[in-house]
mmCIF file with all atom_site columns, C-alpha atoms in Angstrom:
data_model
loop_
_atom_site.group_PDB
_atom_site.id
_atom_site.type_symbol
_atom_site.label_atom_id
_atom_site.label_alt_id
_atom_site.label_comp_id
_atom_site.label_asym_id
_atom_site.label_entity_id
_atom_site.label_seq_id
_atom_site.pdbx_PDB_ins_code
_atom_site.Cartn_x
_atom_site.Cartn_y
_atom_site.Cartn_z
_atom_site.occupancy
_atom_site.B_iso_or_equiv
_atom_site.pdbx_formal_charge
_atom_site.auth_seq_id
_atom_site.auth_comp_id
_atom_site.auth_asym_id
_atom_site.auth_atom_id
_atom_site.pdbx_PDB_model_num
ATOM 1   C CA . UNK K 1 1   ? 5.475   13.214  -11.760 1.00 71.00 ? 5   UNK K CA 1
ATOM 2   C CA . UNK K 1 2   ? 9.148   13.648  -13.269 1.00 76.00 ? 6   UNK K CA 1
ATOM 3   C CA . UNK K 1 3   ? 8.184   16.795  -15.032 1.00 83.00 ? 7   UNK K CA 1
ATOM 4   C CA . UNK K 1 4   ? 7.956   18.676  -11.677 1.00 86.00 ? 8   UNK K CA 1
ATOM 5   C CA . UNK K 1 5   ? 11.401  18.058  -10.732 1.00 89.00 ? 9   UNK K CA 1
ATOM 6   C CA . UNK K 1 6   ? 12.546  21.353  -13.159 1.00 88.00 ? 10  UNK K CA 1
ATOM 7   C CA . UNK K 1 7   ? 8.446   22.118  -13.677 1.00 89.00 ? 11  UNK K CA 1
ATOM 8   C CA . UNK K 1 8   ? 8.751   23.621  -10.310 1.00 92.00 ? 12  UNK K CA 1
ATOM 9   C CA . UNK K 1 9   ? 11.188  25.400  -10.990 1.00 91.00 ? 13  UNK K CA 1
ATOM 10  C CA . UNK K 1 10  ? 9.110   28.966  -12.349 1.00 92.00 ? 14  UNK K CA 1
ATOM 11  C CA . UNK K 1 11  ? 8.654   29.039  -8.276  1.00 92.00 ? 15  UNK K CA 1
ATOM 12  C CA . UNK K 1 12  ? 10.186  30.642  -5.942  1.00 90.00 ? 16  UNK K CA 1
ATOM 13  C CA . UNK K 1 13  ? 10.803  28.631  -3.189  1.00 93.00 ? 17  UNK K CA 1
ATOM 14  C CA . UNK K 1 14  ? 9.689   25.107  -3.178  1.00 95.00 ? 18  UNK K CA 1
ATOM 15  C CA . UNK K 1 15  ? 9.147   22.615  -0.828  1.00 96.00 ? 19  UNK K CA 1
ATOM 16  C CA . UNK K 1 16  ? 8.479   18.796  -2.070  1.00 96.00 ? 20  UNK K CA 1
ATOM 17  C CA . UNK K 1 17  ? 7.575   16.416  0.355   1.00 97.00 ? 21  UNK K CA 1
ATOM 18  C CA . UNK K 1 18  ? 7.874   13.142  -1.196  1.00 96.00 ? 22  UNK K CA 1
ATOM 19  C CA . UNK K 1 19  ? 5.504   10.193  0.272   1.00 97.00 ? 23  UNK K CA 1
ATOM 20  C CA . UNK K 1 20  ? 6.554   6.712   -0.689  1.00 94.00 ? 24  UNK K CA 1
ATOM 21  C CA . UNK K 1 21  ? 7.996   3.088   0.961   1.00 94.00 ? 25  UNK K CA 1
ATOM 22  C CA . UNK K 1 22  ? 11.847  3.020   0.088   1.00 92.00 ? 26  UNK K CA 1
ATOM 23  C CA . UNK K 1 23  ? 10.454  0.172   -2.800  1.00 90.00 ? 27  UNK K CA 1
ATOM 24  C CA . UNK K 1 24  ? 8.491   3.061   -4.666  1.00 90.00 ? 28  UNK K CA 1
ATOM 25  C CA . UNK K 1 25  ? 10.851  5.719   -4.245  1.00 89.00 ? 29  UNK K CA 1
ATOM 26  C CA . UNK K 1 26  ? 11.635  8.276   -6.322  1.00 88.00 ? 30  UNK K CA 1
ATOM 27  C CA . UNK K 1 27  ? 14.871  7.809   -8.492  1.00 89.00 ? 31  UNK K CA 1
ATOM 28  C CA . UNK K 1 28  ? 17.731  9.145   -6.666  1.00 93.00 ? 32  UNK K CA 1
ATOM 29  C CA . UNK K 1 29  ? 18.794  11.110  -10.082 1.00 92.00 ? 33  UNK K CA 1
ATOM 30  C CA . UNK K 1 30  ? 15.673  13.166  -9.782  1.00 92.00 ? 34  UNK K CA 1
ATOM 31  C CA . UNK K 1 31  ? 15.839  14.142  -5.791  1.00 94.00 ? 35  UNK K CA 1
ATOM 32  C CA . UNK K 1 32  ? 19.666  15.249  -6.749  1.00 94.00 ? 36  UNK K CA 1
ATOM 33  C CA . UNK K 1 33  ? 18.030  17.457  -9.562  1.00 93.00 ? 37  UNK K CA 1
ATOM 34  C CA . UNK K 1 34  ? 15.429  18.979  -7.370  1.00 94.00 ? 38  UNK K CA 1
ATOM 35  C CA . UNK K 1 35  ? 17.818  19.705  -4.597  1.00 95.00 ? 39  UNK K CA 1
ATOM 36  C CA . UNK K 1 36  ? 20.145  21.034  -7.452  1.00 94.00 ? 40  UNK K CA 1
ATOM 37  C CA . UNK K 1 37  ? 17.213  23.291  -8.469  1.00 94.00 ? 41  UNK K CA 1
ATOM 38  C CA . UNK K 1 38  ? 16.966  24.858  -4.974  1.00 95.00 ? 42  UNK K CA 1
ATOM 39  C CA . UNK K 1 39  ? 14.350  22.877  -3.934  1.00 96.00 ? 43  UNK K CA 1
ATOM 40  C CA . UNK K 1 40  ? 13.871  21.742  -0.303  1.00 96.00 ? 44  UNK K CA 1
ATOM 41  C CA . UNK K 1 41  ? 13.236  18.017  -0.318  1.00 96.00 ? 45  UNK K CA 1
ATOM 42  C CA . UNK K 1 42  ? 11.589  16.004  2.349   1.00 97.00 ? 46  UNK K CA 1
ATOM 43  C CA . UNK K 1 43  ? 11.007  12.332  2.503   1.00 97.00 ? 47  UNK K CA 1
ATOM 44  C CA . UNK K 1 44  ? 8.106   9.874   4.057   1.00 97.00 ? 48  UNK K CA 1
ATOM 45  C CA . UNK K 1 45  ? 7.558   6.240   3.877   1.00 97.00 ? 49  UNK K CA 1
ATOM 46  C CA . UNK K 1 46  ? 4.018   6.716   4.654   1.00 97.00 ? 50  UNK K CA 1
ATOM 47  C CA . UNK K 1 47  ? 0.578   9.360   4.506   1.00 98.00 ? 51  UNK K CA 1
ATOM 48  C CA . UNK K 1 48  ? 0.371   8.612   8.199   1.00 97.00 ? 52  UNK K CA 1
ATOM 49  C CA . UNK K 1 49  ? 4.061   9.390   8.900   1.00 98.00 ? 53  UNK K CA 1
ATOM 50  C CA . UNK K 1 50  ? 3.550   12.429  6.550   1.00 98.00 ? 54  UNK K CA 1
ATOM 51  C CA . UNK K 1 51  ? 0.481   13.566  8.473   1.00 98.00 ? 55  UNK K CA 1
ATOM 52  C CA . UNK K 1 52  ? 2.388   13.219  12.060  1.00 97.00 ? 56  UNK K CA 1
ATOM 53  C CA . UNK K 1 53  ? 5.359   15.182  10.874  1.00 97.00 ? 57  UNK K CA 1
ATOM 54  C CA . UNK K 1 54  ? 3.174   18.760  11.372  1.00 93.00 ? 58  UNK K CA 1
ATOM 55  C CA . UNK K 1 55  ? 4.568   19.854  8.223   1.00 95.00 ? 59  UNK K CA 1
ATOM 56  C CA . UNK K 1 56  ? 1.666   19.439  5.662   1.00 97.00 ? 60  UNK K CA 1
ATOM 57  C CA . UNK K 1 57  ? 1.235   20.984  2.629   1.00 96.00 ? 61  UNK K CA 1
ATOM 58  C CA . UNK K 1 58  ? -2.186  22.240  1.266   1.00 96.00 ? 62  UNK K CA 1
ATOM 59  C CA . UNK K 1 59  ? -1.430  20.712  -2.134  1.00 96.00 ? 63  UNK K CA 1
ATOM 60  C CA . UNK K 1 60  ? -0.760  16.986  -2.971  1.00 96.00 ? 64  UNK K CA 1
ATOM 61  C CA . UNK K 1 61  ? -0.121  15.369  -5.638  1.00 94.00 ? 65  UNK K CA 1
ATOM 62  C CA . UNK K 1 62  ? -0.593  11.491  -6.240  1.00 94.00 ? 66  UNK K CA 1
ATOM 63  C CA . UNK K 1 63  ? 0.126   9.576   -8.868  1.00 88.00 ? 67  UNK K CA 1
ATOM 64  C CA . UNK K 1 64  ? -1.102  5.851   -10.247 1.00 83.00 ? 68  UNK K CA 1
ATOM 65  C CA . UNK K 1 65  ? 0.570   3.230   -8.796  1.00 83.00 ? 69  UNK K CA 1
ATOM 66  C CA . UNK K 1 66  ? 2.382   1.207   -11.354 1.00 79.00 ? 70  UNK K CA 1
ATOM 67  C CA . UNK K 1 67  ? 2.983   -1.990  -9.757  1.00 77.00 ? 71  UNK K CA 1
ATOM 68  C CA . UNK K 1 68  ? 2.549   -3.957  -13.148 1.00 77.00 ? 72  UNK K CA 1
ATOM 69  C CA . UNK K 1 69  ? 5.933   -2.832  -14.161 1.00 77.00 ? 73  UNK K CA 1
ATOM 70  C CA . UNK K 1 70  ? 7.760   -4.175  -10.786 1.00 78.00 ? 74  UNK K CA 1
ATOM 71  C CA . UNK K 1 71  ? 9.228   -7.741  -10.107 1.00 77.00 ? 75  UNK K CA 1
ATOM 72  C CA . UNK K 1 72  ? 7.566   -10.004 -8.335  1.00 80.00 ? 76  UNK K CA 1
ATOM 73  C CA . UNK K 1 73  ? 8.860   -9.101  -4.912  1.00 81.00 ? 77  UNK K CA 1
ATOM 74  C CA . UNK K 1 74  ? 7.128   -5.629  -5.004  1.00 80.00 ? 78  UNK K CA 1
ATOM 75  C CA . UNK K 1 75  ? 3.675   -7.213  -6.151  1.00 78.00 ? 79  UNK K CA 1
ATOM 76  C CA . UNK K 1 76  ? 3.872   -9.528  -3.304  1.00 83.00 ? 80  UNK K CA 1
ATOM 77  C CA . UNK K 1 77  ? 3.939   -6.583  -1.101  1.00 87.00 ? 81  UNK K CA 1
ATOM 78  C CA . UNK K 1 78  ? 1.557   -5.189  -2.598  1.00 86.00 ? 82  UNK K CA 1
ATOM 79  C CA . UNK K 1 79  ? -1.229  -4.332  0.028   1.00 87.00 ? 83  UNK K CA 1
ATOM 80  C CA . UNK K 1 80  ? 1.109   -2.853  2.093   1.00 91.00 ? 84  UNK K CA 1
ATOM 81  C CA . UNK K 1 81  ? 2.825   -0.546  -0.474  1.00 92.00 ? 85  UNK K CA 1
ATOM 82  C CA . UNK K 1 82  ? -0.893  0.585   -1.253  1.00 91.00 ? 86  UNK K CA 1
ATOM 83  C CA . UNK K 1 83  ? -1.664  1.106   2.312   1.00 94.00 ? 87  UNK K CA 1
ATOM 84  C CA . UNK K 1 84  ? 1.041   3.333   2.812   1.00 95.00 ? 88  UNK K CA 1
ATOM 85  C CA . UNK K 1 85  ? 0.056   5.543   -0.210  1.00 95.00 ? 89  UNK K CA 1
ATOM 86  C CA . UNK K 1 86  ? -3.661  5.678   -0.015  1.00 95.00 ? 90  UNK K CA 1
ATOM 87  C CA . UNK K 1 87  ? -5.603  8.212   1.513   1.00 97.00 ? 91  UNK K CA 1
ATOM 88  C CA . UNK K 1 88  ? -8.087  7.648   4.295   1.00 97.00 ? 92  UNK K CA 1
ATOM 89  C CA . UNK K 1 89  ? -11.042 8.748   5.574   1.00 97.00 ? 93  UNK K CA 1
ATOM 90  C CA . UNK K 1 90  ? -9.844  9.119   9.352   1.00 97.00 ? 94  UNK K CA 1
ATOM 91  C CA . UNK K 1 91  ? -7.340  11.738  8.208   1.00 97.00 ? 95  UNK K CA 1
ATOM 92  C CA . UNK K 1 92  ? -9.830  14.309  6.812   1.00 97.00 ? 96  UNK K CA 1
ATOM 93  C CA . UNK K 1 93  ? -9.394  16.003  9.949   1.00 96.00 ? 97  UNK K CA 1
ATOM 94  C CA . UNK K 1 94  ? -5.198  16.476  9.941   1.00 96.00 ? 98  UNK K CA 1
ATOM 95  C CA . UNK K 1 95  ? -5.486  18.327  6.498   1.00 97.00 ? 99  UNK K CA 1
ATOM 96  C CA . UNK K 1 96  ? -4.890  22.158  6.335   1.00 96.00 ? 100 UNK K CA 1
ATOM 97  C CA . UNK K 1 97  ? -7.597  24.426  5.243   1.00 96.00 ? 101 UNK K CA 1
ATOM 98  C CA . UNK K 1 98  ? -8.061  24.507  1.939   1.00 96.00 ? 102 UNK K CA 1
ATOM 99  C CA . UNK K 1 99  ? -5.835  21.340  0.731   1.00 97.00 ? 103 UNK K CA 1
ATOM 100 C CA . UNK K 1 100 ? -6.250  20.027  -2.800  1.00 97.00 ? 104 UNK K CA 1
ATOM 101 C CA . UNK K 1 101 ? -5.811  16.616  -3.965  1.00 96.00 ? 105 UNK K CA 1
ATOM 102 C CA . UNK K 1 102 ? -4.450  16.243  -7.105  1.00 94.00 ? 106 UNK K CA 1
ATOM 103 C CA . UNK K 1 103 ? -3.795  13.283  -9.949  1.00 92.00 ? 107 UNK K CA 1
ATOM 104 C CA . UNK K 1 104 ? -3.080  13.061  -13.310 1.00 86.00 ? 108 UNK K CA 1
ATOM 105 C CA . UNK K 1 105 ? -5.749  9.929   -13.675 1.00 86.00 ? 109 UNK K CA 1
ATOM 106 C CA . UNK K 1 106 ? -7.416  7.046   -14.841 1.00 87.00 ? 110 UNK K CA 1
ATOM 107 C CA . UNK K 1 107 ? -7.138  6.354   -11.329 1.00 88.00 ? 111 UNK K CA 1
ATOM 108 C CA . UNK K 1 108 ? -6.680  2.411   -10.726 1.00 86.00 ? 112 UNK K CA 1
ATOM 109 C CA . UNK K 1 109 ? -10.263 0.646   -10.402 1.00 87.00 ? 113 UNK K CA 1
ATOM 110 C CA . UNK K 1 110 ? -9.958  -1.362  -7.856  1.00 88.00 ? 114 UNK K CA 1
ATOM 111 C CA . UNK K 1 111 ? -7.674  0.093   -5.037  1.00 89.00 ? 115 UNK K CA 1
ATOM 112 C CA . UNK K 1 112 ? -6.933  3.812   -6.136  1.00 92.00 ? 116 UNK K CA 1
ATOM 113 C CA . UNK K 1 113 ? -4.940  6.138   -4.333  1.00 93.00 ? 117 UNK K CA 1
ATOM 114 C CA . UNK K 1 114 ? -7.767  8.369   -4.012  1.00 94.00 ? 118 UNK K CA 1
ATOM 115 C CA . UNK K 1 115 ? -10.561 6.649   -2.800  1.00 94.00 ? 119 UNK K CA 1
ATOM 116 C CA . UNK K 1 116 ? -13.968 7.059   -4.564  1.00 94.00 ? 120 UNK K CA 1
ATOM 117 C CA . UNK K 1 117 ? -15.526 9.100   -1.187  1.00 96.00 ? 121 UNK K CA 1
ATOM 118 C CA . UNK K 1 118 ? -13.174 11.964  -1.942  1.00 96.00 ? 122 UNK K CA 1
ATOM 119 C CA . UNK K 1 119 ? -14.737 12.877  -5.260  1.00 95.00 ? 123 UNK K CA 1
ATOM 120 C CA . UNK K 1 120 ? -17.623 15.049  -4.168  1.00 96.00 ? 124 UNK K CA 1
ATOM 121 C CA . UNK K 1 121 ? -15.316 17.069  -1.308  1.00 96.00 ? 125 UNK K CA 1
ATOM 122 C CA . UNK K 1 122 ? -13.132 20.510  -1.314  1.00 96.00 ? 126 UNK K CA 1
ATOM 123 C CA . UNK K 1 123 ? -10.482 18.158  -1.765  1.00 96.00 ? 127 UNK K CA 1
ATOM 124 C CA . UNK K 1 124 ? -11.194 17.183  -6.065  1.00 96.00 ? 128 UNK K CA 1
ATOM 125 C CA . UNK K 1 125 ? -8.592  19.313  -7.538  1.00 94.00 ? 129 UNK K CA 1
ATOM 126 C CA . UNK K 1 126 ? -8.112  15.980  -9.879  1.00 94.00 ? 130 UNK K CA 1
ATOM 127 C CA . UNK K 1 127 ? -11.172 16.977  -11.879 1.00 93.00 ? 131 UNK K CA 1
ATOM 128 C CA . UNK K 1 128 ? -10.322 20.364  -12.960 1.00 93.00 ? 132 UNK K CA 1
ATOM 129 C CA . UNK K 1 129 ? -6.649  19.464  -13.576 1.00 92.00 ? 133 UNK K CA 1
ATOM 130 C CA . UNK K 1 130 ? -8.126  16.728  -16.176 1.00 91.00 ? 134 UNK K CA 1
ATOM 131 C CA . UNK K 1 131 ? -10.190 19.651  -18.257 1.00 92.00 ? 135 UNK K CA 1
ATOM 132 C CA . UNK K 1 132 ? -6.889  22.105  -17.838 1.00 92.00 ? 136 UNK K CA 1
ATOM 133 C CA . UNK K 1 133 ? -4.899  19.223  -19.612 1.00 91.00 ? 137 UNK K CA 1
ATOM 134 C CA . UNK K 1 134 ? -7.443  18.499  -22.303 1.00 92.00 ? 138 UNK K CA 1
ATOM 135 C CA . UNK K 1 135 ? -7.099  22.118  -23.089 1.00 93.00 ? 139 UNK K CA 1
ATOM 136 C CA . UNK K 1 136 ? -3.617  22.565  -22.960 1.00 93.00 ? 140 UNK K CA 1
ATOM 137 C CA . UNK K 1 137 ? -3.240  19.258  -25.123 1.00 93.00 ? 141 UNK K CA 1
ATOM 138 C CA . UNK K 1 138 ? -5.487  20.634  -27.397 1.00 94.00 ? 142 UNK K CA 1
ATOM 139 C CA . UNK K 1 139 ? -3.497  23.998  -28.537 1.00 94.00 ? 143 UNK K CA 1
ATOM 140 C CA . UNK K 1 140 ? -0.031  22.212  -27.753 1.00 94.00 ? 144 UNK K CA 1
ATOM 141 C CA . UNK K 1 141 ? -1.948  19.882  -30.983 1.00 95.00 ? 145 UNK K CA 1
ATOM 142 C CA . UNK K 1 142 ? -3.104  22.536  -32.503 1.00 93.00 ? 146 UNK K CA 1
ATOM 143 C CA . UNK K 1 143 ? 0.915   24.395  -32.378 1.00 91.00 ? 147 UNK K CA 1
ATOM 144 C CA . UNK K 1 144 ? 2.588   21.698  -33.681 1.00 91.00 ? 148 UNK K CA 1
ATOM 145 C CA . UNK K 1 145 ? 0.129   21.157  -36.680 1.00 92.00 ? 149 UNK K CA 1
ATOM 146 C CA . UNK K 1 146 ? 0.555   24.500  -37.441 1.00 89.00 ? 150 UNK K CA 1
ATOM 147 C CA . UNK K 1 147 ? -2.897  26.136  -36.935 1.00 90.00 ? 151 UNK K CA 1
ATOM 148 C CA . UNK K 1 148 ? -1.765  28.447  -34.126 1.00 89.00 ? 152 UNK K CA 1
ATOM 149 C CA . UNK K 1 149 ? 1.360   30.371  -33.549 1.00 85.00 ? 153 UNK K CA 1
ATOM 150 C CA . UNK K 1 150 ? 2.208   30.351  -37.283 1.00 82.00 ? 154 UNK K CA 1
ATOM 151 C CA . UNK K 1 151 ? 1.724   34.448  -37.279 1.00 85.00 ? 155 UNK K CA 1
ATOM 152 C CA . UNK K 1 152 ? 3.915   35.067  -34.816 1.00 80.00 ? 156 UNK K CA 1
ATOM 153 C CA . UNK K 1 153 ? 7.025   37.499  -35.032 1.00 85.00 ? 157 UNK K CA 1
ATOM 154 C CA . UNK K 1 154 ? 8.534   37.589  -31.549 1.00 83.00 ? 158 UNK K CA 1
ATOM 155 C CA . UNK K 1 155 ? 11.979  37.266  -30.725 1.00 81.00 ? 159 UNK K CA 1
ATOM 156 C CA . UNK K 1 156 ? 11.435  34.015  -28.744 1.00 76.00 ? 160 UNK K CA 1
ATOM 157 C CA . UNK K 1 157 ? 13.816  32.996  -25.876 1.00 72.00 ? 161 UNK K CA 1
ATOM 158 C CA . UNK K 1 158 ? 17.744  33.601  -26.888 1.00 77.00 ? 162 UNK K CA 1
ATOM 159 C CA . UNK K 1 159 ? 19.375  30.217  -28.289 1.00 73.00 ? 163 UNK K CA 1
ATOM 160 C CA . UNK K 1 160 ? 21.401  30.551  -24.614 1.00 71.00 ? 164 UNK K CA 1
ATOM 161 C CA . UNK K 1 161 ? 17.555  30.253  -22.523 1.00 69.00 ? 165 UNK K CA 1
ATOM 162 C CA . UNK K 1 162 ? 16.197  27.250  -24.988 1.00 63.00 ? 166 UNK K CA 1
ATOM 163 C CA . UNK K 1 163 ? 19.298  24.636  -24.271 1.00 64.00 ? 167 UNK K CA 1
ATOM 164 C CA . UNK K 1 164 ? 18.055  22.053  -22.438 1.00 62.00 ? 168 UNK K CA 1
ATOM 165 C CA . UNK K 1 165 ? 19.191  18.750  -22.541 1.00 62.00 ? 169 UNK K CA 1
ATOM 166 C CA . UNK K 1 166 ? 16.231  16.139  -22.607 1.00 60.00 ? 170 UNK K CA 1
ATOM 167 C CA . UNK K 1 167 ? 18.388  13.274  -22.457 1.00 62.00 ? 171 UNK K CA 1
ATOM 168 C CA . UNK K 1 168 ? 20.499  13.084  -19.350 1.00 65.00 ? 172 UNK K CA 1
ATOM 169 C CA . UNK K 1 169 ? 23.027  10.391  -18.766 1.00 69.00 ? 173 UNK K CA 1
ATOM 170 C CA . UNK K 1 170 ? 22.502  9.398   -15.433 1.00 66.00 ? 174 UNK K CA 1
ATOM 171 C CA . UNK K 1 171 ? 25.610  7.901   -13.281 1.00 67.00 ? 175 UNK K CA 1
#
């Protein structure tokens, strides 16, 4: 999910709506970069209170839960963070035409995100965005070993373009 907060950026205008209880926010640091980046930025502690806002977007993107990596005080609220994330069936109806669902997967077994009943609808974007990355991983492999891109002469991006720092100290 971080890599869309300068990802995005090769967009025009963007709009992120991010959906999330305060307790699985996203990091402050990265909101200030996205709003640095020109990016409109909207916040929701809930799908519901997402879908009753009238401003939906036709593409979503979810993400694993990683609750294993939180103190104890977030796992005992677990249930309720997971309610407020998870997609259900009585809001098919509040979706714009043509809305995708995506996910970077394995989603979690038990008590994912998007629920199994989703899988055969409009709505699986998840499953072609899995084969795009196997691909993609596949010649980014093949770049770095050497067995592509070795022939080429270009110019390349000037040394001024290719700065970018990817280690930020964060206040």
């Amino acid at each position: 999910v971080h890599s869309k907060v300068d990802g995005l950026k090769i967009f025009k205008k963007v709009i992120v709506d991010l959906v999330a209880p305060p307790e699985l926010a996203f990091p402050e640091s990265y909101k200030s970069q996205m709003i640095e980046n020109g990016f409109e930025v909207r916040e929701y502690a809930s799908i519901e209170e997402y879908l009753q806002s009238g401003k939906v977007s036709n593409c979503w993107y979810f993400t694993r839960l990683q609750l294993e990596r939180m103190g104890d005080e977030i796992r005992d609220r677990e249930n309720d963070l997971r309610k407020a994330v998870t997609f259900q069936k009585k809001w098919m109806a509040e979706l714009p035409e043509g809305t995708k669902f995506y996910h970077p997967l394995p989603r979690h077994r038990e008590r994912p995100v998007i629920p199994t009943f989703l899988d055969d609808t409009p709505l699986n974007g998840w499953e072609g965005q899995a084969i795009n990355g196997y691909f993609t991983r596949t010649i980014e492999l093949a770049l770095v070993a050497g067995k592509l891109g070795h022939d080429f002469n270009g110019a390349g991006l000037p040394a001024a373009d290719r700065v970018m720092p990817f280690i930020k100290e964060i206040p």
